[in-house]
CSV table of C-alpha atoms and ligand atoms in Angstrom, one decimal:
chain,number,residue,atom,x,y,z
A,1,MET,CA,-9.2,-48.1,-10.6
A,2,GLN,CA,-10.8,-51.5,-10.7
A,3,ASP,CA,-10.7,-51.0,-6.8
A,4,LYS,CA,-13.1,-48.0,-7.3
A,5,MET,CA,-15.3,-50.2,-9.4
A,6,GLN,CA,-15.5,-52.8,-6.7
A,7,LYS,CA,-16.1,-50.2,-4.1
A,8,ILE,CA,-19.0,-48.9,-6.3
A,9,ILE,CA,-20.6,-52.4,-6.8
A,10,SER,CA,-20.5,-52.9,-3.0
A,11,LEU,CA,-22.3,-49.6,-2.4
A,12,CYS,CA,-24.8,-50.3,-4.8
A,13,LYS,CA,-25.6,-53.7,-3.0
A,14,ARG,CA,-25.0,-52.3,0.6
A,15,ARG,CA,-27.3,-49.5,0.4
A,16,GLY,CA,-30.1,-50.8,-2.1
A,17,PHE,CA,-29.2,-49.3,-5.6
A,18,ILE,CA,-28.5,-52.6,-7.6
A,19,PHE,CA,-29.0,-56.2,-6.7
A,20,PRO,CA,-28.0,-59.2,-8.5
A,21,SER,CA,-31.0,-60.6,-10.1
A,22,SER,CA,-32.5,-64.1,-8.6
A,23,GLU,CA,-30.0,-63.8,-5.8
A,24,ILE,CA,-31.7,-66.3,-3.4
A,25,TYR,CA,-31.5,-68.7,-6.4
A,26,GLY,CA,-27.7,-68.3,-6.7
A,27,GLY,CA,-28.0,-65.3,-9.2
A,28,PHE,CA,-28.7,-65.1,-12.9
A,29,ALA,CA,-25.8,-63.7,-15.0
A,30,ALA,CA,-25.7,-60.6,-16.7
A,31,ILE,CA,-29.1,-59.3,-15.3
A,32,TYR,CA,-29.6,-57.0,-12.3
A,33,ASP,CA,-32.4,-55.6,-10.2
A,34,TYR,CA,-32.7,-52.0,-9.1
A,35,GLY,CA,-33.6,-51.6,-5.6
A,36,PRO,CA,-35.2,-48.7,-3.7
A,37,TYR,CA,-32.4,-46.1,-4.4
A,38,GLY,CA,-31.7,-47.5,-7.7
A,39,VAL,CA,-35.1,-47.1,-9.2
A,40,GLU,CA,-35.3,-43.5,-8.0
A,41,LEU,CA,-31.8,-42.6,-9.8
A,42,ALA,CA,-32.8,-44.5,-13.0
A,43,ASN,CA,-36.2,-42.8,-12.9
A,44,ALA,CA,-34.4,-39.5,-12.5
A,45,ILE,CA,-32.1,-40.4,-15.4
A,46,LYS,CA,-34.9,-41.1,-17.8
A,47,SER,CA,-37.0,-38.1,-16.8
A,48,ALA,CA,-33.9,-35.7,-17.5
A,49,TRP,CA,-33.4,-37.4,-20.8
A,50,TRP,CA,-37.2,-37.3,-21.6
A,51,LYS,CA,-37.2,-33.4,-20.6
A,52,ALA,CA,-34.2,-32.6,-22.9
A,53,MET,CA,-35.3,-34.8,-25.7
A,54,VAL,CA,-39.2,-34.4,-25.9
A,55,GLN,CA,-40.4,-31.7,-23.4
A,56,GLU,CA,-38.0,-29.1,-24.7
A,57,ARG,CA,-38.1,-29.9,-28.4
A,58,ALA,CA,-40.8,-28.7,-30.5
A,59,ASP,CA,-39.5,-31.1,-33.2
A,60,ILE,CA,-39.5,-34.2,-31.3
A,61,VAL,CA,-42.3,-36.4,-30.0
A,62,GLY,CA,-42.4,-39.5,-27.7
A,63,LEU,CA,-43.4,-43.0,-28.3
A,64,ASP,CA,-43.9,-46.3,-26.5
A,65,SER,CA,-44.0,-49.2,-28.7
A,66,ALA,CA,-44.3,-52.9,-27.7
A,67,ILE,CA,-41.4,-55.1,-27.0
A,68,PHE,CA,-42.7,-57.7,-29.1
A,69,MET,CA,-43.1,-57.1,-32.9
A,70,HIS,CA,-43.6,-58.8,-36.1
A,71,PRO,CA,-40.7,-61.2,-36.9
A,72,LYS,CA,-40.1,-59.9,-40.3
A,73,ILE,CA,-39.1,-56.7,-38.6
A,74,TRP,CA,-35.8,-58.2,-37.5
A,75,GLU,CA,-35.2,-59.6,-40.8
A,76,ALA,CA,-35.5,-56.2,-42.4
A,77,SER,CA,-33.4,-54.4,-39.9
A,78,GLY,CA,-30.6,-57.1,-40.6
A,79,HIS,CA,-30.4,-58.2,-37.0
A,80,VAL,CA,-31.5,-62.1,-38.0
A,81,ALA,CA,-28.5,-62.2,-40.4
A,82,GLY,CA,-26.1,-60.1,-39.1
A,83,PHE,CA,-26.6,-59.1,-35.4
A,84,ALA,CA,-23.6,-61.2,-33.9
A,85,ASP,CA,-20.6,-61.1,-31.9
A,86,PRO,CA,-17.5,-63.0,-32.6
A,87,LEU,CA,-16.9,-65.9,-30.2
A,88,VAL,CA,-14.5,-68.6,-29.4
A,89,GLU,CA,-14.7,-71.5,-27.4
A,90,CYS,CA,-12.1,-73.0,-25.0
A,91,LYS,CA,-11.6,-76.3,-26.2
A,92,ASP,CA,-10.4,-77.5,-22.5
A,93,CYS,CA,-12.8,-75.8,-20.1
A,94,HIS,CA,-15.7,-74.8,-22.9
A,95,THR,CA,-15.9,-71.3,-21.7
A,96,ARG,CA,-17.0,-69.3,-24.4
A,97,SER,CA,-15.3,-65.7,-24.8
A,98,ARG,CA,-16.0,-62.7,-27.1
A,99,VAL,CA,-13.0,-62.4,-29.2
A,100,ASP,CA,-12.7,-58.6,-29.3
A,101,HIS,CA,-12.8,-59.0,-25.5
A,102,LEU,CA,-10.0,-61.3,-25.3
A,103,LEU,CA,-8.0,-59.1,-27.8
A,104,GLU,CA,-8.8,-55.9,-25.5
A,105,ASP,CA,-7.2,-57.8,-22.8
A,106,ILE,CA,-3.9,-58.1,-24.4
A,107,GLY,CA,-4.2,-54.3,-25.6
A,108,VAL,CA,-5.1,-55.0,-29.1
A,109,GLN,CA,-8.3,-52.9,-30.2
A,110,SER,CA,-10.9,-54.3,-32.6
A,111,ASP,CA,-13.9,-52.8,-34.1
A,112,GLU,CA,-17.5,-54.0,-33.6
A,113,LYS,CA,-18.0,-53.3,-37.2
A,114,MET,CA,-15.3,-55.5,-38.5
A,115,SER,CA,-16.1,-58.6,-40.6
A,116,GLN,CA,-15.6,-61.9,-39.4
A,117,LYS,CA,-12.8,-62.3,-41.7
A,118,GLN,CA,-11.1,-59.3,-40.4
A,119,ILE,CA,-11.4,-60.2,-36.8
A,120,ASN,CA,-10.6,-63.9,-37.3
A,121,GLN,CA,-7.2,-62.7,-38.8
A,122,ILE,CA,-6.5,-60.4,-35.9
A,123,PHE,CA,-7.3,-63.3,-33.5
A,124,ILE,CA,-4.9,-65.6,-35.4
A,125,GLU,CA,-2.2,-63.1,-35.4
A,126,ASN,CA,-2.6,-62.8,-31.9
A,127,LYS,CA,-3.5,-66.1,-30.7
A,128,LYS,CA,-0.1,-66.9,-28.8
A,129,LYS,CA,-0.7,-64.2,-26.4
A,130,ILE,CA,-4.4,-64.9,-25.6
A,131,LYS,CA,-5.4,-67.2,-22.8
A,132,CYS,CA,-8.8,-68.5,-21.6
A,133,PRO,CA,-10.0,-66.2,-18.9
A,134,ALA,CA,-11.5,-69.3,-16.9
A,135,CYS,CA,-8.8,-71.8,-17.2
A,136,GLY,CA,-5.8,-70.3,-18.7
A,137,GLN,CA,-5.3,-72.6,-21.6
A,138,GLN,CA,-4.5,-71.5,-25.1
A,139,ASN,CA,-6.6,-74.1,-26.7
A,140,PHE,CA,-9.2,-72.3,-28.7
A,141,SER,CA,-12.0,-73.4,-31.3
A,142,ILE,CA,-12.0,-71.1,-34.6
A,143,VAL,CA,-13.9,-67.9,-34.2
A,144,LYS,CA,-17.7,-68.3,-34.8
A,145,LYS,CA,-20.2,-65.7,-35.0
A,146,PHE,CA,-23.1,-65.7,-32.3
A,147,ASN,CA,-26.4,-64.1,-32.9
A,148,LEU,CA,-27.5,-61.7,-30.2
A,149,LEU,CA,-31.4,-61.8,-30.7
A,150,VAL,CA,-33.3,-63.6,-27.8
A,151,LYS,CA,-35.8,-65.7,-29.0
A,152,ALA,CA,-39.3,-66.0,-27.4
A,153,ASN,CA,-42.2,-68.1,-27.5
A,154,LEU,CA,-45.5,-66.3,-28.3
A,155,GLY,CA,-48.4,-66.2,-30.3
A,156,ASN,CA,-51.6,-67.9,-31.5
A,157,PHE,CA,-50.2,-71.3,-32.2
A,158,THR,CA,-53.1,-72.5,-34.6
A,159,ASP,CA,-51.6,-69.7,-36.8
A,160,ASP,CA,-49.1,-71.0,-39.4
A,161,TRP,CA,-48.6,-67.5,-41.1
A,162,ILE,CA,-45.9,-66.7,-38.5
A,163,GLN,CA,-43.3,-69.5,-38.9
A,164,ASP,CA,-40.1,-67.4,-38.0
A,165,PRO,CA,-39.3,-67.3,-34.3
A,166,VAL,CA,-40.6,-64.3,-32.4
A,167,TYR,CA,-37.8,-62.3,-30.5
A,168,LEU,CA,-37.5,-60.0,-27.6
A,169,ARG,CA,-36.6,-56.7,-29.1
A,170,GLY,CA,-32.7,-56.1,-29.6
A,171,GLU,CA,-33.0,-52.3,-29.8
A,172,THR,CA,-36.1,-50.0,-29.2
A,173,CYS,CA,-35.6,-47.9,-32.4
A,174,GLN,CA,-37.1,-50.5,-34.6
A,175,GLY,CA,-40.3,-49.6,-33.0
A,176,ILE,CA,-39.8,-46.1,-34.0
A,177,TYR,CA,-39.1,-46.7,-37.8
A,178,VAL,CA,-42.4,-49.1,-38.0
A,179,ASN,CA,-44.5,-46.3,-36.4
A,180,TYR,CA,-42.7,-43.5,-38.5
A,181,ARG,CA,-45.9,-43.4,-40.8
A,182,ASN,CA,-48.2,-43.4,-38.0
A,183,VAL,CA,-46.8,-40.6,-35.9
A,184,LEU,CA,-46.2,-38.4,-39.2
A,185,GLN,CA,-50.0,-38.7,-40.0
A,186,THR,CA,-50.9,-37.9,-36.4
A,187,ALA,CA,-48.5,-35.6,-35.1
A,188,ARG,CA,-48.4,-32.0,-36.2
A,189,ILE,CA,-44.8,-32.2,-37.2
A,190,LYS,CA,-42.8,-32.2,-40.3
A,191,ILE,CA,-39.3,-33.1,-41.5
A,192,PRO,CA,-36.9,-32.6,-39.7
A,193,PHE,CA,-38.5,-34.2,-36.7
A,194,GLY,CA,-37.6,-36.8,-34.1
A,195,ILE,CA,-39.4,-39.5,-32.4
A,196,ALA,CA,-37.9,-40.6,-29.0
A,197,GLN,CA,-38.8,-43.5,-26.9
A,198,THR,CA,-37.4,-45.5,-23.8
A,199,GLY,CA,-37.8,-49.0,-22.9
A,200,LYS,CA,-36.3,-52.5,-22.4
A,201,ALA,CA,-34.1,-54.3,-24.8
A,202,PHE,CA,-32.7,-57.9,-24.9
A,203,ARG,CA,-29.5,-59.2,-26.2
A,204,ASN,CA,-27.7,-62.6,-25.6
A,205,GLU,CA,-24.4,-61.0,-24.7
A,206,ILE,CA,-21.5,-63.6,-24.6
A,207,THR,CA,-19.9,-62.6,-21.7
A,208,ALA,CA,-21.3,-61.0,-18.4
A,209,ARG,CA,-18.7,-58.3,-17.6
A,210,GLN,CA,-18.3,-54.9,-16.1
A,211,PHE,CA,-21.5,-55.0,-13.9
A,212,ILE,CA,-24.4,-53.2,-15.2
A,213,PHE,CA,-22.2,-51.6,-18.2
A,214,ARG,CA,-23.2,-54.7,-20.4
A,215,THR,CA,-26.3,-56.9,-19.3
A,216,ARG,CA,-28.7,-59.3,-21.2
A,217,GLU,CA,-31.6,-57.1,-20.4
A,218,PHE,CA,-31.4,-53.4,-20.2
A,219,GLU,CA,-33.0,-50.3,-21.1
A,220,GLN,CA,-32.5,-48.0,-24.1
A,221,MET,CA,-33.3,-44.5,-24.5
A,222,GLU,CA,-33.4,-43.8,-28.1
A,223,MET,CA,-34.3,-40.9,-30.6
A,224,GLN,CA,-34.6,-41.2,-34.3
A,225,TYR,CA,-34.3,-37.9,-36.2
A,226,PHE,CA,-35.8,-37.8,-39.8
A,227,THR,CA,-34.1,-35.5,-42.2
A,228,HIS,CA,-34.2,-34.5,-45.8
A,229,PRO,CA,-31.2,-36.4,-47.4
A,230,LYS,CA,-29.1,-33.2,-48.0
A,231,GLU,CA,-29.5,-32.0,-44.4
A,232,GLU,CA,-28.7,-35.3,-43.0
A,233,LEU,CA,-24.8,-34.3,-41.9
A,234,LYS,CA,-26.0,-30.9,-41.0
A,235,GLU,CA,-28.3,-32.2,-38.6
A,236,TYR,CA,-25.9,-34.8,-37.3
A,237,GLU,CA,-23.3,-32.4,-36.1
A,238,LYS,CA,-26.1,-30.5,-34.3
A,239,LEU,CA,-27.1,-33.7,-32.7
A,240,ARG,CA,-23.7,-34.5,-31.7
A,241,GLN,CA,-23.3,-31.2,-30.1
A,242,ALA,CA,-26.8,-31.5,-28.2
A,243,ARG,CA,-25.8,-34.8,-26.9
A,244,TRP,CA,-22.3,-33.6,-25.6
A,245,GLN,CA,-24.0,-30.6,-23.9
A,246,TYR,CA,-26.5,-33.1,-22.5
A,247,TYR,CA,-24.0,-34.9,-20.7
A,248,LEU,CA,-22.5,-31.5,-19.2
A,249,ASP,CA,-25.8,-30.3,-18.2
A,250,LEU,CA,-26.5,-33.5,-16.5
A,251,GLY,CA,-23.3,-32.7,-14.3
A,252,ILE,CA,-20.9,-35.1,-15.8
A,253,LYS,CA,-17.3,-33.9,-15.6
A,254,GLU,CA,-16.2,-33.1,-19.0
A,255,LYS,CA,-12.6,-34.5,-18.4
A,256,ASN,CA,-14.4,-38.0,-18.2
A,257,LEU,CA,-16.0,-37.7,-21.8
A,258,LYS,CA,-14.5,-38.1,-24.9
A,259,TRP,CA,-15.4,-38.7,-28.6
A,260,HIS,CA,-14.7,-42.1,-30.3
A,261,LYS,CA,-15.1,-41.7,-34.3
A,262,HIS,CA,-16.0,-45.2,-35.9
A,263,GLU,CA,-13.4,-45.8,-38.7
A,264,ASN,CA,-15.2,-48.9,-40.1
A,265,LEU,CA,-18.5,-47.9,-41.1
A,266,VAL,CA,-21.3,-50.5,-42.1
A,267,PHE,CA,-22.1,-49.8,-45.5
A,268,TYR,CA,-25.2,-47.7,-45.1
A,269,ALA,CA,-23.8,-45.5,-42.4
A,270,LYS,CA,-22.6,-42.0,-43.4
A,271,GLU,CA,-20.8,-41.1,-40.1
A,272,ALA,CA,-20.7,-42.9,-36.4
A,273,TYR,CA,-19.4,-41.5,-33.3
A,274,ASP,CA,-19.8,-42.7,-29.7
A,275,ILE,CA,-19.4,-40.4,-26.5
A,276,GLU,CA,-17.3,-42.3,-24.3
A,277,TYR,CA,-17.0,-42.0,-20.5
A,278,ASN,CA,-14.0,-42.6,-18.3
A,279,PHE,CA,-15.4,-45.7,-16.4
A,280,PRO,CA,-13.0,-47.4,-13.8
A,281,PHE,CA,-12.3,-50.0,-16.5
A,282,GLY,CA,-11.2,-47.3,-19.0
A,283,PHE,CA,-13.0,-45.0,-21.6
A,284,LYS,CA,-16.0,-46.9,-23.0
A,285,GLU,CA,-19.0,-46.3,-24.9
A,286,LEU,CA,-21.7,-44.6,-23.3
A,287,GLU,CA,-23.8,-43.3,-26.2
A,288,GLY,CA,-23.9,-44.0,-29.8
A,289,ILE,CA,-24.6,-41.1,-32.2
A,290,HIS,CA,-25.0,-42.4,-35.9
A,291,ALA,CA,-26.1,-41.0,-39.3
A,292,ARG,CA,-27.8,-44.2,-40.6
A,293,GLY,CA,-29.0,-42.7,-44.1
A,294,ASP,CA,-32.1,-44.2,-45.6
A,295,TYR,CA,-31.5,-47.7,-44.7
A,296,ASP,CA,-34.0,-48.1,-42.1
A,297,LEU,CA,-37.0,-46.9,-43.8
A,298,LYS,CA,-36.0,-48.3,-47.2
A,299,GLN,CA,-35.6,-51.9,-45.6
A,300,HIS,CA,-38.9,-51.5,-43.9
A,301,SER,CA,-40.4,-50.4,-47.1
A,302,LYS,CA,-39.2,-53.3,-48.9
A,303,PHE,CA,-40.1,-56.0,-46.4
A,304,SER,CA,-43.3,-54.8,-45.8
A,305,GLY,CA,-44.5,-53.4,-49.3
A,306,GLN,CA,-45.6,-50.2,-47.8
A,307,ASP,CA,-44.5,-46.8,-49.2
A,308,LEU,CA,-42.6,-45.0,-46.4
A,309,SER,CA,-41.5,-41.9,-48.4
A,310,TYR,CA,-42.3,-38.5,-47.4
A,311,GLN,CA,-43.8,-36.0,-49.3
A,312,ASP,CA,-42.8,-32.2,-48.9
A,313,GLN,CA,-46.2,-30.4,-48.7
A,314,LYS,CA,-44.5,-27.1,-50.1
A,315,THR,CA,-42.2,-28.3,-52.9
A,316,GLN,CA,-43.9,-31.7,-53.4
A,317,GLU,CA,-40.5,-33.4,-53.5
A,318,LYS,CA,-40.8,-37.0,-52.5
A,319,TYR,CA,-38.1,-38.9,-50.8
A,320,ILE,CA,-37.3,-41.6,-48.1
A,321,PRO,CA,-36.2,-39.5,-45.1
A,322,HIS,CA,-32.5,-40.0,-43.9
A,323,ILE,CA,-32.2,-40.8,-40.2
A,324,ILE,CA,-29.7,-39.9,-37.6
A,325,GLU,CA,-30.0,-41.6,-34.2
A,326,SER,CA,-28.9,-41.0,-30.5
A,327,SER,CA,-29.0,-44.1,-28.5
A,328,VAL,CA,-28.0,-44.7,-24.9
A,329,GLY,CA,-28.6,-47.2,-22.1
A,330,VAL,CA,-30.0,-46.2,-18.8
A,331,GLY,CA,-27.6,-48.6,-17.2
A,332,ARG,CA,-24.6,-47.1,-18.8
A,333,ILE,CA,-25.7,-43.3,-17.6
A,334,PHE,CA,-26.2,-44.7,-14.2
A,335,LEU,CA,-23.0,-46.2,-13.8
A,336,ALA,CA,-21.2,-43.3,-15.2
A,337,VAL,CA,-23.2,-41.0,-13.0
A,338,LEU,CA,-22.2,-42.8,-9.9
A,339,CYS,CA,-18.5,-43.2,-11.0
A,340,ASP,CA,-18.6,-39.4,-11.4
A,341,ALA,CA,-20.3,-38.9,-8.1
A,342,TYR,CA,-18.2,-41.3,-5.9
A,343,GLN,CA,-15.9,-39.7,-3.6
A,344,GLU,CA,-14.1,-40.8,-0.5
A,345,GLU,CA,-12.9,-37.9,1.7
A,346,ASP,CA,-10.6,-37.6,4.6
A,347,LEU,CA,-12.1,-35.4,7.3
A,348,ALA,CA,-9.9,-32.2,8.6
A,349,GLU,CA,-9.7,-33.0,12.4
A,350,GLY,CA,-12.3,-31.1,14.2
A,351,LEU,CA,-14.5,-30.5,11.4
A,352,PRO,CA,-17.3,-32.9,11.3
A,353,ALA,CA,-20.3,-32.4,13.5
A,354,ASP,CA,-20.7,-36.1,13.1
A,355,LYS,CA,-17.4,-37.2,14.2
A,356,GLN,CA,-16.2,-39.2,11.2
A,357,SER,CA,-12.7,-39.2,10.2
A,358,SER,CA,-13.3,-40.1,6.8
A,359,ARG,CA,-16.5,-40.5,4.4
A,360,VAL,CA,-17.8,-42.0,1.4
A,361,VAL,CA,-20.1,-39.6,-0.4
A,362,LEU,CA,-21.9,-39.8,-3.7
A,363,LYS,CA,-21.9,-36.1,-4.9
A,364,LEU,CA,-24.7,-36.6,-7.5
A,365,PRO,CA,-26.4,-33.7,-9.4
A,366,LYS,CA,-29.2,-32.7,-6.9
A,367,ASN,CA,-32.1,-33.4,-9.4
A,368,LEU,CA,-30.8,-37.1,-9.7
A,369,ALA,CA,-30.3,-37.8,-6.1
A,370,PRO,CA,-32.9,-40.6,-5.1
A,371,ILE,CA,-33.8,-38.9,-1.8
A,372,LYS,CA,-33.5,-35.1,-1.8
A,373,VAL,CA,-34.1,-34.5,2.0
A,374,ALA,CA,-33.4,-36.6,5.1
A,375,VAL,CA,-35.4,-35.6,8.3
A,376,PHE,CA,-34.0,-36.8,11.5
A,377,PRO,CA,-34.8,-36.6,15.3
A,378,LEU,CA,-31.5,-35.9,17.1
A,379,LEU,CA,-32.2,-38.8,19.5
A,380,ARG,CA,-34.4,-41.7,18.5
A,381,ASN,CA,-36.0,-42.5,21.9
A,382,LYS,CA,-37.2,-38.8,22.6
A,383,PRO,CA,-40.9,-39.0,21.2
A,384,LYS,CA,-41.1,-35.3,21.5
A,385,LEU,CA,-38.2,-35.2,18.8
A,386,VAL,CA,-39.5,-38.0,16.6
A,387,LYS,CA,-43.1,-36.4,16.4
A,388,LYS,CA,-41.8,-33.0,15.5
A,389,ALA,CA,-39.6,-34.8,12.7
A,390,GLN,CA,-42.5,-36.8,11.4
A,391,GLU,CA,-44.4,-33.5,11.0
A,392,ILE,CA,-41.6,-31.8,9.0
A,393,TYR,CA,-41.5,-35.0,6.9
A,394,ASP,CA,-45.1,-34.9,6.2
A,395,ASN,CA,-45.0,-31.5,5.1
A,396,LEU,CA,-42.3,-32.1,2.6
A,397,LYS,CA,-43.0,-35.5,1.0
A,398,SER,CA,-45.5,-34.2,-1.5
A,399,GLN,CA,-42.9,-32.0,-2.9
A,400,TYR,CA,-39.6,-34.2,-2.6
A,401,MET,CA,-38.6,-37.9,-2.3
A,402,CYS,CA,-37.8,-37.6,1.8
A,403,GLU,CA,-36.8,-40.1,4.2
A,404,LEU,CA,-37.5,-40.0,7.8
A,405,ASP,CA,-34.8,-42.0,9.8
A,406,ASP,CA,-34.6,-42.6,13.5
A,407,ASN,CA,-32.3,-45.4,13.4
A,408,GLY,CA,-29.0,-45.5,15.0
A,409,ASN,CA,-26.9,-42.5,16.1
A,410,ILE,CA,-26.8,-39.2,14.0
A,411,GLY,CA,-23.3,-39.9,12.7
A,412,LYS,CA,-24.5,-43.2,11.1
A,413,ARG,CA,-27.5,-41.4,9.6
A,414,TYR,CA,-25.4,-38.7,8.0
A,415,ARG,CA,-23.0,-41.5,6.6
A,416,ARG,CA,-25.7,-43.3,5.4
A,417,GLN,CA,-27.3,-40.5,3.7
A,418,ASP,CA,-23.8,-39.2,2.2
A,419,GLU,CA,-23.5,-42.7,0.7
A,420,ILE,CA,-26.9,-42.5,-1.2
A,421,GLY,CA,-26.1,-38.9,-2.3
A,422,THR,CA,-28.8,-37.0,-0.2
A,423,PRO,CA,-28.1,-33.2,-0.8
A,424,TYR,CA,-30.0,-32.0,2.6
A,425,CYS,CA,-30.4,-33.4,6.1
A,426,VAL,CA,-32.7,-31.6,8.5
A,427,THR,CA,-32.3,-32.3,12.1
A,428,VAL,CA,-34.8,-31.6,14.7
A,429,ASP,CA,-32.9,-31.2,18.3
A,430,PHE,CA,-34.0,-29.5,21.7
A,431,ASN,CA,-33.5,-26.0,20.4
A,432,THR,CA,-36.1,-26.6,18.0
A,433,PHE,CA,-38.8,-26.2,20.8
A,434,ASP,CA,-37.3,-23.0,22.1
A,435,ASP,CA,-37.0,-21.1,18.9
A,436,GLN,CA,-38.8,-23.3,16.2
A,437,THR,CA,-35.5,-23.9,14.1
A,438,VAL,CA,-33.9,-27.0,12.8
A,439,THR,CA,-30.4,-27.7,11.3
A,440,ILE,CA,-30.1,-28.2,8.0
A,441,ARG,CA,-26.8,-30.0,6.7
A,442,ASP,CA,-25.4,-29.7,3.3
A,443,ARG,CA,-24.0,-32.9,1.8
A,444,ASP,CA,-21.0,-31.4,-0.1
A,445,THR,CA,-19.8,-28.8,2.6
A,446,MET,CA,-21.1,-30.9,5.6
A,447,LYS,CA,-21.9,-27.1,7.2
A,448,GLN,CA,-24.9,-27.0,9.2
A,449,GLU,CA,-27.3,-24.0,9.3
A,450,ARG,CA,-30.0,-23.1,11.6
A,451,ILE,CA,-33.2,-22.2,9.9
A,452,LYS,CA,-36.6,-21.7,11.1
A,453,ILE,CA,-39.0,-24.5,10.5
A,454,LYS,CA,-41.4,-22.1,8.4
A,455,SER,CA,-38.4,-21.3,6.2
A,456,ILE,CA,-37.7,-24.9,5.4
A,457,GLU,CA,-39.6,-25.0,2.2
A,458,GLU,CA,-38.3,-21.7,0.9
A,459,TYR,CA,-34.6,-23.0,1.5
A,460,LEU,CA,-35.1,-26.2,-0.3
A,461,GLU,CA,-37.0,-24.4,-3.2
A,462,LYS,CA,-33.9,-22.1,-3.7
A,463,LYS,CA,-31.6,-25.1,-3.3
A,464,LEU,CA,-33.1,-27.8,-5.2
A,465,ASN,CA,-35.0,-26.3,-7.9
B,1,GAP,N1,-30.3,-48.5,-32.2
B,1,GAP,C1,-28.9,-48.4,-32.1
B,1,GAP,C2,-28.1,-49.4,-31.0
B,1,GAP,O1,-29.0,-50.1,-30.3
B,1,GAP,P1,-26.0,-50.0,-29.8
B,1,GAP,O2,-24.5,-49.5,-30.1
B,1,GAP,O3,-26.1,-51.5,-30.0
B,1,GAP,O4,-26.8,-49.2,-30.9
B,1,GAP,C3,-26.7,-48.4,-28.2
B,1,GAP,O5,-26.6,-49.7,-28.5
B,1,GAP,C4,-26.5,-48.2,-26.6
B,1,GAP,O6,-27.3,-48.9,-26.0
B,1,GAP,C5,-25.2,-48.2,-26.4
B,1,GAP,O7,-24.2,-47.1,-26.7
B,1,GAP,C6,-25.3,-48.6,-24.7
B,1,GAP,O8,-25.3,-47.4,-24.1
B,1,GAP,C7,-26.6,-49.4,-24.8
B,1,GAP,N2,-26.2,-50.8,-24.6
B,1,GAP,C8,-26.1,-51.8,-25.8
B,1,GAP,N3,-25.9,-52.9,-25.5
B,1,GAP,C9,-26.0,-53.1,-24.0
B,1,GAP,C10,-25.9,-53.9,-23.2
B,1,GAP,N4,-25.9,-55.2,-23.4
B,1,GAP,N5,-25.9,-53.6,-21.9
B,1,GAP,C11,-26.4,-52.2,-21.5
B,1,GAP,N6,-26.4,-51.2,-22.4
B,1,GAP,C12,-26.2,-51.6,-23.5
């Protein structure tokens, strides 16, 4: 299965989905750039999320808060004191590793929410079986906690009222909590309601592993739902079901999803589940869905000195809303979607119009495909064919992300479009000029149909929308 991961990483680089950051300078660990097809896929994932989370929900509104926030926010949230991973250093080669990852490598599960004491104990019990991943030695330091917040240098340096370091946000939801009152006062909503936002988050992850699964800069999509304390768990169940259904609607295979219930809850949490995806390196967290009680608003009330309670207009009851959240990384859905869609197919003899014996194809859900339609002239050096293909492309480009390709032979062009997951390829050939028709090839079946040029739009409309 790791082999599949290597193939996906290589396809991402080869076809322009994901590039290692700062590559010409030797790279920059755990940071990645999204290439021409990657940005299209990531944007499609974000708009599918926004549609399901905001557009189709009368009770949820959007927000885009800034990356920089008042440093006190990170104290109030508990990140300054407690947002840390357990780390050990190899005393021989000085490589730092996450203790939970070292344990996982020898088949011992730990839980992110365990105390330092608990995880230290498990590490000591298993120490004899653990080797440094870099040098293979077994000479480790004691377990330390390493804070994940990324410090920044920002501000008016003549001001001395900000003495704490400024951070790049470690999660987007804090921007939601601190805007809760603004949103409540301006949007036409009442409890229960949600606030959703997407945006960059930054974490000093100790180890860079598993491609875009865990990166130091990543994009989150988070929705915080504000409930009456007595309704929290009922709303939580609804949210869990909605999020599961969301992945099915997105086209993810149900057999590749499973629930993981957190056994060691943080003190304020009522319930916590992750939806896990069956990545080539095993079932791992895709999204977290947590019932957080009144912790967040209480903390921000305390640290800001502001009353963040809610007053029910009908009953006059006043209370601090309880929050349930849905939180997922764009990169994680991106990787799950690629893993789900990646297929290698042996082609039966005589079948392919494009003379391939095997192919790699991304069977992406059509709404997520970076390019919806590719238009080709059958032969590249025939100006008449190229001109007609250009005309068809110009006609379609305002409606769909299209590509006009007249490079290489037709077989190579089909292979390239299969690898980037393009659902339809339209080819102009010599018959086009006799009967005003083109061929249109379906990515999944590889079958070609001849249709009239004037029917292309109607055909695509039916198939793509
Ligand atoms: N507000 C809650 C929160 O941030 P989290 O479990 O730390 O909770 C939520 O993160 C989601 O964000 C994860 O389920 C994952 O999809 C994504 N995520 C977290 N850390 C990440 C990283 N270093 N790289 C990529 N995605 C990450």
